[in-house]
Short mmCIF file of C-alpha atoms in Angstrom, two decimals:
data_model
loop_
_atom_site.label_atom_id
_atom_site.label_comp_id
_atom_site.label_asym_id
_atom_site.label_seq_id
_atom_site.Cartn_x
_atom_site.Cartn_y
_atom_site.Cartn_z
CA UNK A 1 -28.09 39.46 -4.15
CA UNK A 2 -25.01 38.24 -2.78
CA UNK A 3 -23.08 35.30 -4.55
CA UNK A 4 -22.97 32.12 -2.69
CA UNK A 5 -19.70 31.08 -1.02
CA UNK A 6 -17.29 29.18 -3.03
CA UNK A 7 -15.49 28.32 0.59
CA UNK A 8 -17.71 24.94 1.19
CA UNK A 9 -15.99 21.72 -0.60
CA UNK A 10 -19.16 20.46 -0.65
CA UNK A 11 -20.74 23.50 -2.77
CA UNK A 12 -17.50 22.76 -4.90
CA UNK A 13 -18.12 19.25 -5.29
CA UNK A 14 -21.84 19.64 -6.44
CA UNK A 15 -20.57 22.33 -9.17
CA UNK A 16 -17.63 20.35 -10.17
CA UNK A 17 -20.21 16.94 -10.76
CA UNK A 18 -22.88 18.73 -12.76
CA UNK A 19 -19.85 20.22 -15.44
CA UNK A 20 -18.40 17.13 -15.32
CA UNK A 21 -21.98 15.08 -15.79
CA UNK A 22 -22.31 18.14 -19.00
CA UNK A 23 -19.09 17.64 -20.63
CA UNK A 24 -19.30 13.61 -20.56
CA UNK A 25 -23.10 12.76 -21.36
CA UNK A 26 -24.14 16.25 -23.71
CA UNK A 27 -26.62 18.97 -22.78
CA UNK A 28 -29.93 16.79 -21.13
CA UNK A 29 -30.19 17.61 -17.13
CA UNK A 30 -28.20 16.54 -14.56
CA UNK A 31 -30.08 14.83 -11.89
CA UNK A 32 -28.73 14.43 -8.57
CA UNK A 33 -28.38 10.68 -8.09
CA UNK A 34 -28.92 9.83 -4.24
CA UNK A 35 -26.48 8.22 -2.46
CA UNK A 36 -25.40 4.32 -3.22
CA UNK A 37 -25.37 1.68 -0.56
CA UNK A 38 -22.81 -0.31 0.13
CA UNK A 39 -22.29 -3.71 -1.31
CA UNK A 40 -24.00 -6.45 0.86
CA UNK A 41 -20.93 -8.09 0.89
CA UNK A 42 -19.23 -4.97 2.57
CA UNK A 43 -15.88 -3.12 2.10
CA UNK A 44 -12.73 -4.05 0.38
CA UNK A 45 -9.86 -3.07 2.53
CA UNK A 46 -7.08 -1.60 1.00
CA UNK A 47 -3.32 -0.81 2.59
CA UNK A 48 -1.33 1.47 0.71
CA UNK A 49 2.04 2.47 1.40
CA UNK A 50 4.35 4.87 -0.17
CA UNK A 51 7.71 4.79 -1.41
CA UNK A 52 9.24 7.50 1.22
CA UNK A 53 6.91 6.09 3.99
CA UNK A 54 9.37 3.48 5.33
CA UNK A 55 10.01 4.87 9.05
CA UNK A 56 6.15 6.55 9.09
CA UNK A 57 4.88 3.09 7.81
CA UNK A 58 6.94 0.76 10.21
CA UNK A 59 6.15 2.71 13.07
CA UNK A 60 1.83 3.97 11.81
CA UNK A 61 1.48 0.02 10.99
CA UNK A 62 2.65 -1.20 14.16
CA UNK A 63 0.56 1.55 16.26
CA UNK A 64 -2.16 0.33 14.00
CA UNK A 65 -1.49 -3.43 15.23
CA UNK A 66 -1.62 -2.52 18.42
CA UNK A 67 -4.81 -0.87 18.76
CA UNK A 68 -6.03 -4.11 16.53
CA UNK A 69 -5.06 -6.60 18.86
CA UNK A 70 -6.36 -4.39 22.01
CA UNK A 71 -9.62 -3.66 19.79
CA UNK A 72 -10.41 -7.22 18.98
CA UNK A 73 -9.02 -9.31 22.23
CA UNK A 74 -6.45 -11.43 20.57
CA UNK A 75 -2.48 -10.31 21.01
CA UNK A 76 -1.71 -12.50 17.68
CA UNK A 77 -3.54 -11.08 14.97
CA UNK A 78 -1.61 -8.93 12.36
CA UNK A 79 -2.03 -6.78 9.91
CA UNK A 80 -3.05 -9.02 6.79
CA UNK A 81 -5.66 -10.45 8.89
CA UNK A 82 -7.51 -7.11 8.17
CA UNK A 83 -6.58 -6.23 4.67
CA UNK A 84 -7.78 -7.64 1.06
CA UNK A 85 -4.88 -5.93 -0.62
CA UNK A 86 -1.47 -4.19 -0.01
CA UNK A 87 0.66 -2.06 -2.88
CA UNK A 88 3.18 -0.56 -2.10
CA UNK A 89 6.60 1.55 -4.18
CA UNK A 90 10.50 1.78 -2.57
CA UNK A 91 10.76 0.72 0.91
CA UNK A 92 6.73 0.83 1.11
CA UNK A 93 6.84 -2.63 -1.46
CA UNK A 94 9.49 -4.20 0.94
CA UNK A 95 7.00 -3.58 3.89
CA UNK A 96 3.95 -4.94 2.22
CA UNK A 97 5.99 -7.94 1.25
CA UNK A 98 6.93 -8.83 4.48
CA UNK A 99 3.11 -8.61 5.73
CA UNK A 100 1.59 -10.53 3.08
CA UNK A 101 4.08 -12.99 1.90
CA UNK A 102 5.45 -13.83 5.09
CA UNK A 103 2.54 -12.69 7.49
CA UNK A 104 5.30 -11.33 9.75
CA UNK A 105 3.81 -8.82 12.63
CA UNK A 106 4.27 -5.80 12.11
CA UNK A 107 6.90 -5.17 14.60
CA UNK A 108 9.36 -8.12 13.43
CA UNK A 109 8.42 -6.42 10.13
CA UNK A 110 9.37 -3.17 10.97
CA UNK A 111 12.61 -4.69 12.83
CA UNK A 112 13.15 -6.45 9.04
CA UNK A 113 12.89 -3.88 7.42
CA UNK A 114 15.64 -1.90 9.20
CA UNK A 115 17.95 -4.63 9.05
CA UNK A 116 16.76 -4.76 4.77
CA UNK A 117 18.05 -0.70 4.42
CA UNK A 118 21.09 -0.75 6.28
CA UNK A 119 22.46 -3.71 4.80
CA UNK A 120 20.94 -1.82 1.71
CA UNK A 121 22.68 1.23 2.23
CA UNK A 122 26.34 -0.72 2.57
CA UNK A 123 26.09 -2.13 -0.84
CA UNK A 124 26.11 1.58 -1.92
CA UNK A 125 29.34 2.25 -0.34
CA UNK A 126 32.89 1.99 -2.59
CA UNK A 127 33.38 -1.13 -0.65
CA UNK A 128 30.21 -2.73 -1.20
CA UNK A 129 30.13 -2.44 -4.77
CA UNK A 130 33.76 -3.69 -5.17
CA UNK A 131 32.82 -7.14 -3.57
CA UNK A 132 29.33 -7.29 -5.28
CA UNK A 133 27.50 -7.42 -1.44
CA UNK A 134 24.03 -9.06 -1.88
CA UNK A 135 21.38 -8.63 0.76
CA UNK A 136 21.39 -11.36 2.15
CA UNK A 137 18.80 -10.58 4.82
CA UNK A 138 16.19 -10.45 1.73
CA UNK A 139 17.46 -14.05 0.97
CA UNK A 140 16.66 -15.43 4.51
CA UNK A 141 13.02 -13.70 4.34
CA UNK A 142 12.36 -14.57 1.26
CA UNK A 143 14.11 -17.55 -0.07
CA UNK A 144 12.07 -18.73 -3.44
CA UNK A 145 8.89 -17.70 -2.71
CA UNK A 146 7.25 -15.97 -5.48
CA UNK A 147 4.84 -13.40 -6.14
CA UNK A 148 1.92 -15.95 -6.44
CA UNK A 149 2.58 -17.20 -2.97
CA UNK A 150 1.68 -14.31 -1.04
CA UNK A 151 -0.96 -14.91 1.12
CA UNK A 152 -3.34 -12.18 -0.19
CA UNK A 153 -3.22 -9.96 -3.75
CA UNK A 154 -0.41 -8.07 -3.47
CA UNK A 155 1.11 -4.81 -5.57
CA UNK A 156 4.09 -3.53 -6.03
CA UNK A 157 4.87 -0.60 -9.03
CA UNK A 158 7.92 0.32 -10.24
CA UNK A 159 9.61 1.44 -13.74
CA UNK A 160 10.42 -0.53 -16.41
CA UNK A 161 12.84 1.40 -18.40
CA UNK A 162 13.24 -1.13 -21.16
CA UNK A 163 10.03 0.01 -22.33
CA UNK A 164 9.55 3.53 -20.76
CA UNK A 165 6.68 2.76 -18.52
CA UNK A 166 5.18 2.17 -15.79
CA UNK A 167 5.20 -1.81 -14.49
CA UNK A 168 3.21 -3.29 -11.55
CA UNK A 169 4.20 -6.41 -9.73
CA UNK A 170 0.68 -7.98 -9.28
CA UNK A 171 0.07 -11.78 -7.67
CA UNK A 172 -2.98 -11.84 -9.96
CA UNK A 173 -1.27 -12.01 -12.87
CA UNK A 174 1.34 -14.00 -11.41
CA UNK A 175 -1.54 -17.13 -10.29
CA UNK A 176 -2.53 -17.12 -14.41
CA UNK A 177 0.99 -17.25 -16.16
CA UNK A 178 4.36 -17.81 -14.99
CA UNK A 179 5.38 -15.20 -17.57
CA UNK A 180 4.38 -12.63 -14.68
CA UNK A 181 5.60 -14.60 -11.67
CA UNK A 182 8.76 -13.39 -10.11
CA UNK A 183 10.86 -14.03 -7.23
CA UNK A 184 9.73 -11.49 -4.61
CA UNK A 185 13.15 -11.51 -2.84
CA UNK A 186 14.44 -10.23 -6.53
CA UNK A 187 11.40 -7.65 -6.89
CA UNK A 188 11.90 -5.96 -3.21
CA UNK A 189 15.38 -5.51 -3.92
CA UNK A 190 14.89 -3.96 -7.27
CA UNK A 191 12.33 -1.66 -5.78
CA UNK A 192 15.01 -0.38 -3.36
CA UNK A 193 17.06 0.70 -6.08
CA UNK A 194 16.86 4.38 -5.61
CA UNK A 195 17.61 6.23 -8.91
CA UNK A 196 21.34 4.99 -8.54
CA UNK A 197 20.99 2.25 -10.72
CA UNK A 198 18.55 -0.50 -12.08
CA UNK A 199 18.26 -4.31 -11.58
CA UNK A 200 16.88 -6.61 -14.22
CA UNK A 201 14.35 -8.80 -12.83
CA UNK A 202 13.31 -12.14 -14.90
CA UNK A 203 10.08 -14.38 -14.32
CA UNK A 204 10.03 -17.81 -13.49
CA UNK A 205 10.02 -18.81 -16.81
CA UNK A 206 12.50 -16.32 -18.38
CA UNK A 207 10.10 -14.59 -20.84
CA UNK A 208 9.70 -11.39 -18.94
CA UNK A 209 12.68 -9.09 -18.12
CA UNK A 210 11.76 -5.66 -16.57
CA UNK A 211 14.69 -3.61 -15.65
CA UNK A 212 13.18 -2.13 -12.88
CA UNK A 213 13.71 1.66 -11.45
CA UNK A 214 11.89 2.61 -8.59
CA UNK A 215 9.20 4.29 -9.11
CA UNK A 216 11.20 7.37 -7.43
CA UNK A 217 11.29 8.04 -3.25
CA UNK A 218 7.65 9.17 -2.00
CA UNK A 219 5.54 8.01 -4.63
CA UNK A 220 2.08 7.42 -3.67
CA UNK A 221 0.60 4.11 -5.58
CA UNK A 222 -2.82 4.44 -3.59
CA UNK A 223 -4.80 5.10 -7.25
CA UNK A 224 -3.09 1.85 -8.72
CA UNK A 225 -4.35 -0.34 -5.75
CA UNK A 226 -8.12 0.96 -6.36
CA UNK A 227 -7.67 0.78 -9.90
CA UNK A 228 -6.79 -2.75 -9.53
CA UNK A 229 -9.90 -3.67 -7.21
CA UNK A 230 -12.23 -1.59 -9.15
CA UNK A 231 -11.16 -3.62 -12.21
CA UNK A 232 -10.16 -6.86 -10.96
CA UNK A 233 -14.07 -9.01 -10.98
CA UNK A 234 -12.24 -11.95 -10.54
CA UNK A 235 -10.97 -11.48 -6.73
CA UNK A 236 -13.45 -8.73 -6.24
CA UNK A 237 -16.87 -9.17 -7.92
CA UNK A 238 -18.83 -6.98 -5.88
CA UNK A 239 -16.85 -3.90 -5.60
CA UNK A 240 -18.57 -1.55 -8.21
CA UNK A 241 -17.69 1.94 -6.64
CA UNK A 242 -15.74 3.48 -3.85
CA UNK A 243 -18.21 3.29 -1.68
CA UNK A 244 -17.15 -0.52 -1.46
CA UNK A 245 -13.62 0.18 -0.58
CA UNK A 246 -11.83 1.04 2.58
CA UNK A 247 -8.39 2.98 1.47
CA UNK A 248 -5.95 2.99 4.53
CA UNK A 249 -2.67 4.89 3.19
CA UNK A 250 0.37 5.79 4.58
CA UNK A 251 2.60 8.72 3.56
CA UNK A 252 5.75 10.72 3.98
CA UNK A 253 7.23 12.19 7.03
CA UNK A 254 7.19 15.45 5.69
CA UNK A 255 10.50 15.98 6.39
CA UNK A 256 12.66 18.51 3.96
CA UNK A 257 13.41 18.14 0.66
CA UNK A 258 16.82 17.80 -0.43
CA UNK A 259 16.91 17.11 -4.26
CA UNK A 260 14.83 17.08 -7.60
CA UNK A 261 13.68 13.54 -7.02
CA UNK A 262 12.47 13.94 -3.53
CA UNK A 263 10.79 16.90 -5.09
CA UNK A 264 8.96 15.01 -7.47
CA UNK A 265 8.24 12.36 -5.78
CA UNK A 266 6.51 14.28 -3.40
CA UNK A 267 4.53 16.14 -5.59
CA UNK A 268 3.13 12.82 -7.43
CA UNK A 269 2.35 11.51 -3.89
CA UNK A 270 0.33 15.08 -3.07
CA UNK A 271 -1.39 14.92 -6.22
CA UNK A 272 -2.69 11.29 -6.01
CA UNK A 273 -3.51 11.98 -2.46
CA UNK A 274 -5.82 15.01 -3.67
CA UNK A 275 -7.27 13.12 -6.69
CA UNK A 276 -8.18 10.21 -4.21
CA UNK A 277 -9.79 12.71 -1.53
CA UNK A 278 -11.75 14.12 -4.55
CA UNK A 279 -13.31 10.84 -5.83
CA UNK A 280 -14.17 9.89 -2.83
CA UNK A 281 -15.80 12.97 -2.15
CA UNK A 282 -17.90 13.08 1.04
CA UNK A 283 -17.12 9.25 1.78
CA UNK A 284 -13.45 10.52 2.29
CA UNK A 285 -14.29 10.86 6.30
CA UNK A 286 -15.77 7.09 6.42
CA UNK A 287 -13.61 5.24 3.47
CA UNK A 288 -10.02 6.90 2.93
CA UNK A 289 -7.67 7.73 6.07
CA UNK A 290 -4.52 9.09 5.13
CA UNK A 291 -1.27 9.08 7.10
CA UNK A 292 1.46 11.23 6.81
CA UNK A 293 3.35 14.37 8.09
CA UNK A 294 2.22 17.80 8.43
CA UNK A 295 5.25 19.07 7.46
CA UNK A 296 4.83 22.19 9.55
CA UNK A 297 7.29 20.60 12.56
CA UNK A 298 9.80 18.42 9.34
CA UNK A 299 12.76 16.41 11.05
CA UNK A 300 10.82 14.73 13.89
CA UNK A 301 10.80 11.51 14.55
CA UNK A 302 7.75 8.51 13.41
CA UNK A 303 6.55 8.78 16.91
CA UNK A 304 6.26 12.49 17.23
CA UNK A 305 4.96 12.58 13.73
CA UNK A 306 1.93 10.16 14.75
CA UNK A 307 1.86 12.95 17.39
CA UNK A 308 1.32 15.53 15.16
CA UNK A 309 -2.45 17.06 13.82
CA UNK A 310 -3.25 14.92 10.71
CA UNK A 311 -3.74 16.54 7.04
CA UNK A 312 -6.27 16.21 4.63
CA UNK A 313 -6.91 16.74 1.10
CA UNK A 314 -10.24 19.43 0.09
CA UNK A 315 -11.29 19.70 -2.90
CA UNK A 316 -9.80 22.36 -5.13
CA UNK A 317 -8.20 23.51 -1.90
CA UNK A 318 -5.14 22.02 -1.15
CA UNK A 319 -4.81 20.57 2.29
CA UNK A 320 -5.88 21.43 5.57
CA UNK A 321 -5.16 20.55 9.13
CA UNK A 322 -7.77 18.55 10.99
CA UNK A 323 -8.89 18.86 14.68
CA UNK A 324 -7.67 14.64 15.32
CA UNK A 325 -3.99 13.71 15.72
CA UNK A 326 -2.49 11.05 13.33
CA UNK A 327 -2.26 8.36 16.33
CA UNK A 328 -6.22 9.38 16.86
CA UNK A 329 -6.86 8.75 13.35
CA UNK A 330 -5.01 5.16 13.80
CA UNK A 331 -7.72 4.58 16.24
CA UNK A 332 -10.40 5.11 14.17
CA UNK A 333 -9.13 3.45 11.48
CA UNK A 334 -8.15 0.11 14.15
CA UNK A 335 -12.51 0.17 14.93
CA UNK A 336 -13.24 0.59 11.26
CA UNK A 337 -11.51 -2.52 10.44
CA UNK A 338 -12.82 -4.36 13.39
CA UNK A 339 -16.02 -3.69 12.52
CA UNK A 340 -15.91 -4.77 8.97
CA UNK A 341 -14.13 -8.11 10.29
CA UNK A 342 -17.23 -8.47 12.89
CA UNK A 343 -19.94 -7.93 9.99
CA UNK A 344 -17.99 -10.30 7.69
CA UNK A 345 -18.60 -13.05 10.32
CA UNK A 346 -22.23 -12.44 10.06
CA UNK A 347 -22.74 -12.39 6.49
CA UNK A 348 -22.81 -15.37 4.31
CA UNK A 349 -20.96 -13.48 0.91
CA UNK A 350 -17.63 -12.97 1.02
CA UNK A 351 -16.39 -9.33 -0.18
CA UNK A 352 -13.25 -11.58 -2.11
CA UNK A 353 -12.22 -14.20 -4.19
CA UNK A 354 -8.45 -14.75 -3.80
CA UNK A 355 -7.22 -16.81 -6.94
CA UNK A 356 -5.88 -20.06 -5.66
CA UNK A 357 -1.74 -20.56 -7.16
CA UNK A 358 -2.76 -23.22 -9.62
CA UNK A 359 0.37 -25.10 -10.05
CA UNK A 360 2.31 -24.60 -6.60
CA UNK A 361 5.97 -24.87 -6.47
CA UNK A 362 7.08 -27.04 -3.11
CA UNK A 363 10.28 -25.05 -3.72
CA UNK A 364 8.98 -21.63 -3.03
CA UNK A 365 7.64 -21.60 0.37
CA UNK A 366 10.64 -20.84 1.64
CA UNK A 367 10.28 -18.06 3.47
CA UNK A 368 11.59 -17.99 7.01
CA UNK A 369 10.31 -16.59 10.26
CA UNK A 370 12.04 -13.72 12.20
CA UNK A 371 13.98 -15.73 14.72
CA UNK A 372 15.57 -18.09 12.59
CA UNK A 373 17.05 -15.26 10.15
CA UNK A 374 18.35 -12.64 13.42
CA UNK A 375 19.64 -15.87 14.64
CA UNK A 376 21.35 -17.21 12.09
CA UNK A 377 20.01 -20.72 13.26
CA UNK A 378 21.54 -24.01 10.48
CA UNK A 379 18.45 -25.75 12.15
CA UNK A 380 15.24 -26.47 9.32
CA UNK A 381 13.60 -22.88 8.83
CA UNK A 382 10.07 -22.65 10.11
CA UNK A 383 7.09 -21.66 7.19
CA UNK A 384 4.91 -19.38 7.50
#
């Protein structure tokens, strides 16, 4: 008799559970536990965004917007509207500070965030490190807002090389103790700091110094985020598997690598990716989209990327192309969101708990909207 096919992820999947189910709870047999339903209170919705995604994300996000704003009927909602959480590493922190601690748009965000690198990429010149040059764009966006007054839980990772590990940002921690409360203009500069150097970063109250490293160009921090909602009771009591989570993550370019570090990063980022696809499972299709670049066309632009047949992770197989386009799979992802706003507005639990900043500082609101920083305006900023 012929052997069965070892080609089917979901053959794979079944075979990989019952080994696992052996090895963790002894010898007795594995029964095949039926399918969970979702929490009543529905999905947590998750934005993830990686360290090398800065062009991809600017330009995926805004698409995304877009097809939001079509979707639902009203041109001003933006992206926080529809997400619980955003974590991001590198340039992928900057943007999810700029949508959940300022609630920009995602197009002055992306026009931000531009503005953020170059001035960014001067300080790294001779001349820029002779004067000292500050960003002072992060200044104007930021002012002294801190971590605990973003508008929604918010993640950023990085390394903390005085003590040789990893160190995540979180406004959680920041609403209990001002021992974990930092200046986000200070944390989104440190997590540009790309391998060249370090920046100390120091809480509010001057306990806590991380000298921070970014986490390293591509890095995926998708698994942090769900750790962090699986975990997290507090803000998200009802979330007790991944079938209660929405992922939406954003990748690389695919563009070509140049160094050791771009290397690495980009390996980390693949392997998260695949470990995510394979805890999902079968919910991947309905729970976890994933943007990034094919790499079989690397160089091209955001827009031709979103262009470009979309990737997926299988099981024990690597990746594979997939019959819908990235842009197509922006759709989807647009209706999936809508639909877990509509079903919100129908159900009397809410899916989270956002800790309330106990002790607010009327100093660190400060945070100014697009057209008074690309104007340069002396007039009173506006809050947002």
């Amino acid at each position: 008799m012929a052997s069965p096919s070892l080609d089917s992820p979901k053959l794979c999947q079944d075979i990989f559970s019952i080994l696992e189910s052996q090895f963790l709870f002894g010898t007795s047999p594995v029964r095949k536990a039926s399918p969970r339903p979702t929490s009543p209170a529905g999905k947590v919705c998750i934005l993830s965004i990686d360290g090398g995604a800065d062009d991809l994300g600017a330009a995926s996000l805004v698409r995304l917007e877009s097809s939001l704003r079509r979707l639902s009927g009203d041109p001003s909602t933006t992206i926080s509207h529809f997400f619980d959480l955003a974590i991001g590493s590198g340039s992928g922190a900057l943007l999810a500070s700029l949508l959940f601690a300022n609630n920009l748009s995602a197009s002055d965000a992306s026009v931000l965030l531009r503005q953020i690198s170059l001035e960014k990429s001067k300080t790294r010149t001779r001349f820029g490190r002779l004067f000292k040059k500050e960003n002072k764009t992060l200044e104007k966006v930021f002012g002294e807002a801190t971590l605990k007054d973003a508008s929604k839980p918010l993640l950023i990772t990085c390394y903390d090389l005085n003590t040789g590990a990893p160190f995540v940002f979180s406004r959680a921690d920041a609403v209990e103790a001002d021992g974990f409360d930092f200046k986000i203009r200070d944390v989104c500069e440190a997590a540009l700091c790309q391998r060249k150097g370090s920046k100390e970063v120091k809480s509010m109250d001057g306990e806590t110094r991380i000298r921070v490293l970014d986490a390293g160009a591509n890095t995926n921090p998708t698994a942090v985020g769900i750790t962090h909602v699986m975990h997290n009771k507090q803000e998200f009591p009802f979330v007790n598997g991944l079938e209660d989570v929405f992922v939406f993550s954003i990748g690389g370019s695919g563009t070509r690598l140049s160094n050791a570090a771009s290397v690495a990063g980009t390996c980390q980022a693949d392997a998260v990716d695949q470990a995510v696809a394979m805890a999902f499972g079968e919910s991947r299709k309905s729970n976890y989209v994933r943007i990034q670049g094919n790499r079989i066309s690397a160089g091209s632009t955001p827009e031709n990327i979103l262009s470009e047949t979309c990737v997926e992770s299988v099981l024990f197989q690597g990746k594979r192309l997939m019959k819908e386009t990235n842009e197509e799979r922006l759709e989807w992802a647009a209706g999936e969101l809508l639909k877990e706003q509509h079903r919100r507005l129908q159900s009397k639990i809410p899916p989270v708990f956002v800790k309330s900043a106990m002790t607010p500082r009327t100093s660190s609101s400060s945070a100014m909207t697009l057209t008074t920083i690309l104007t340069g305006s002396s007039e009173s900023p506006r809050y947002c």
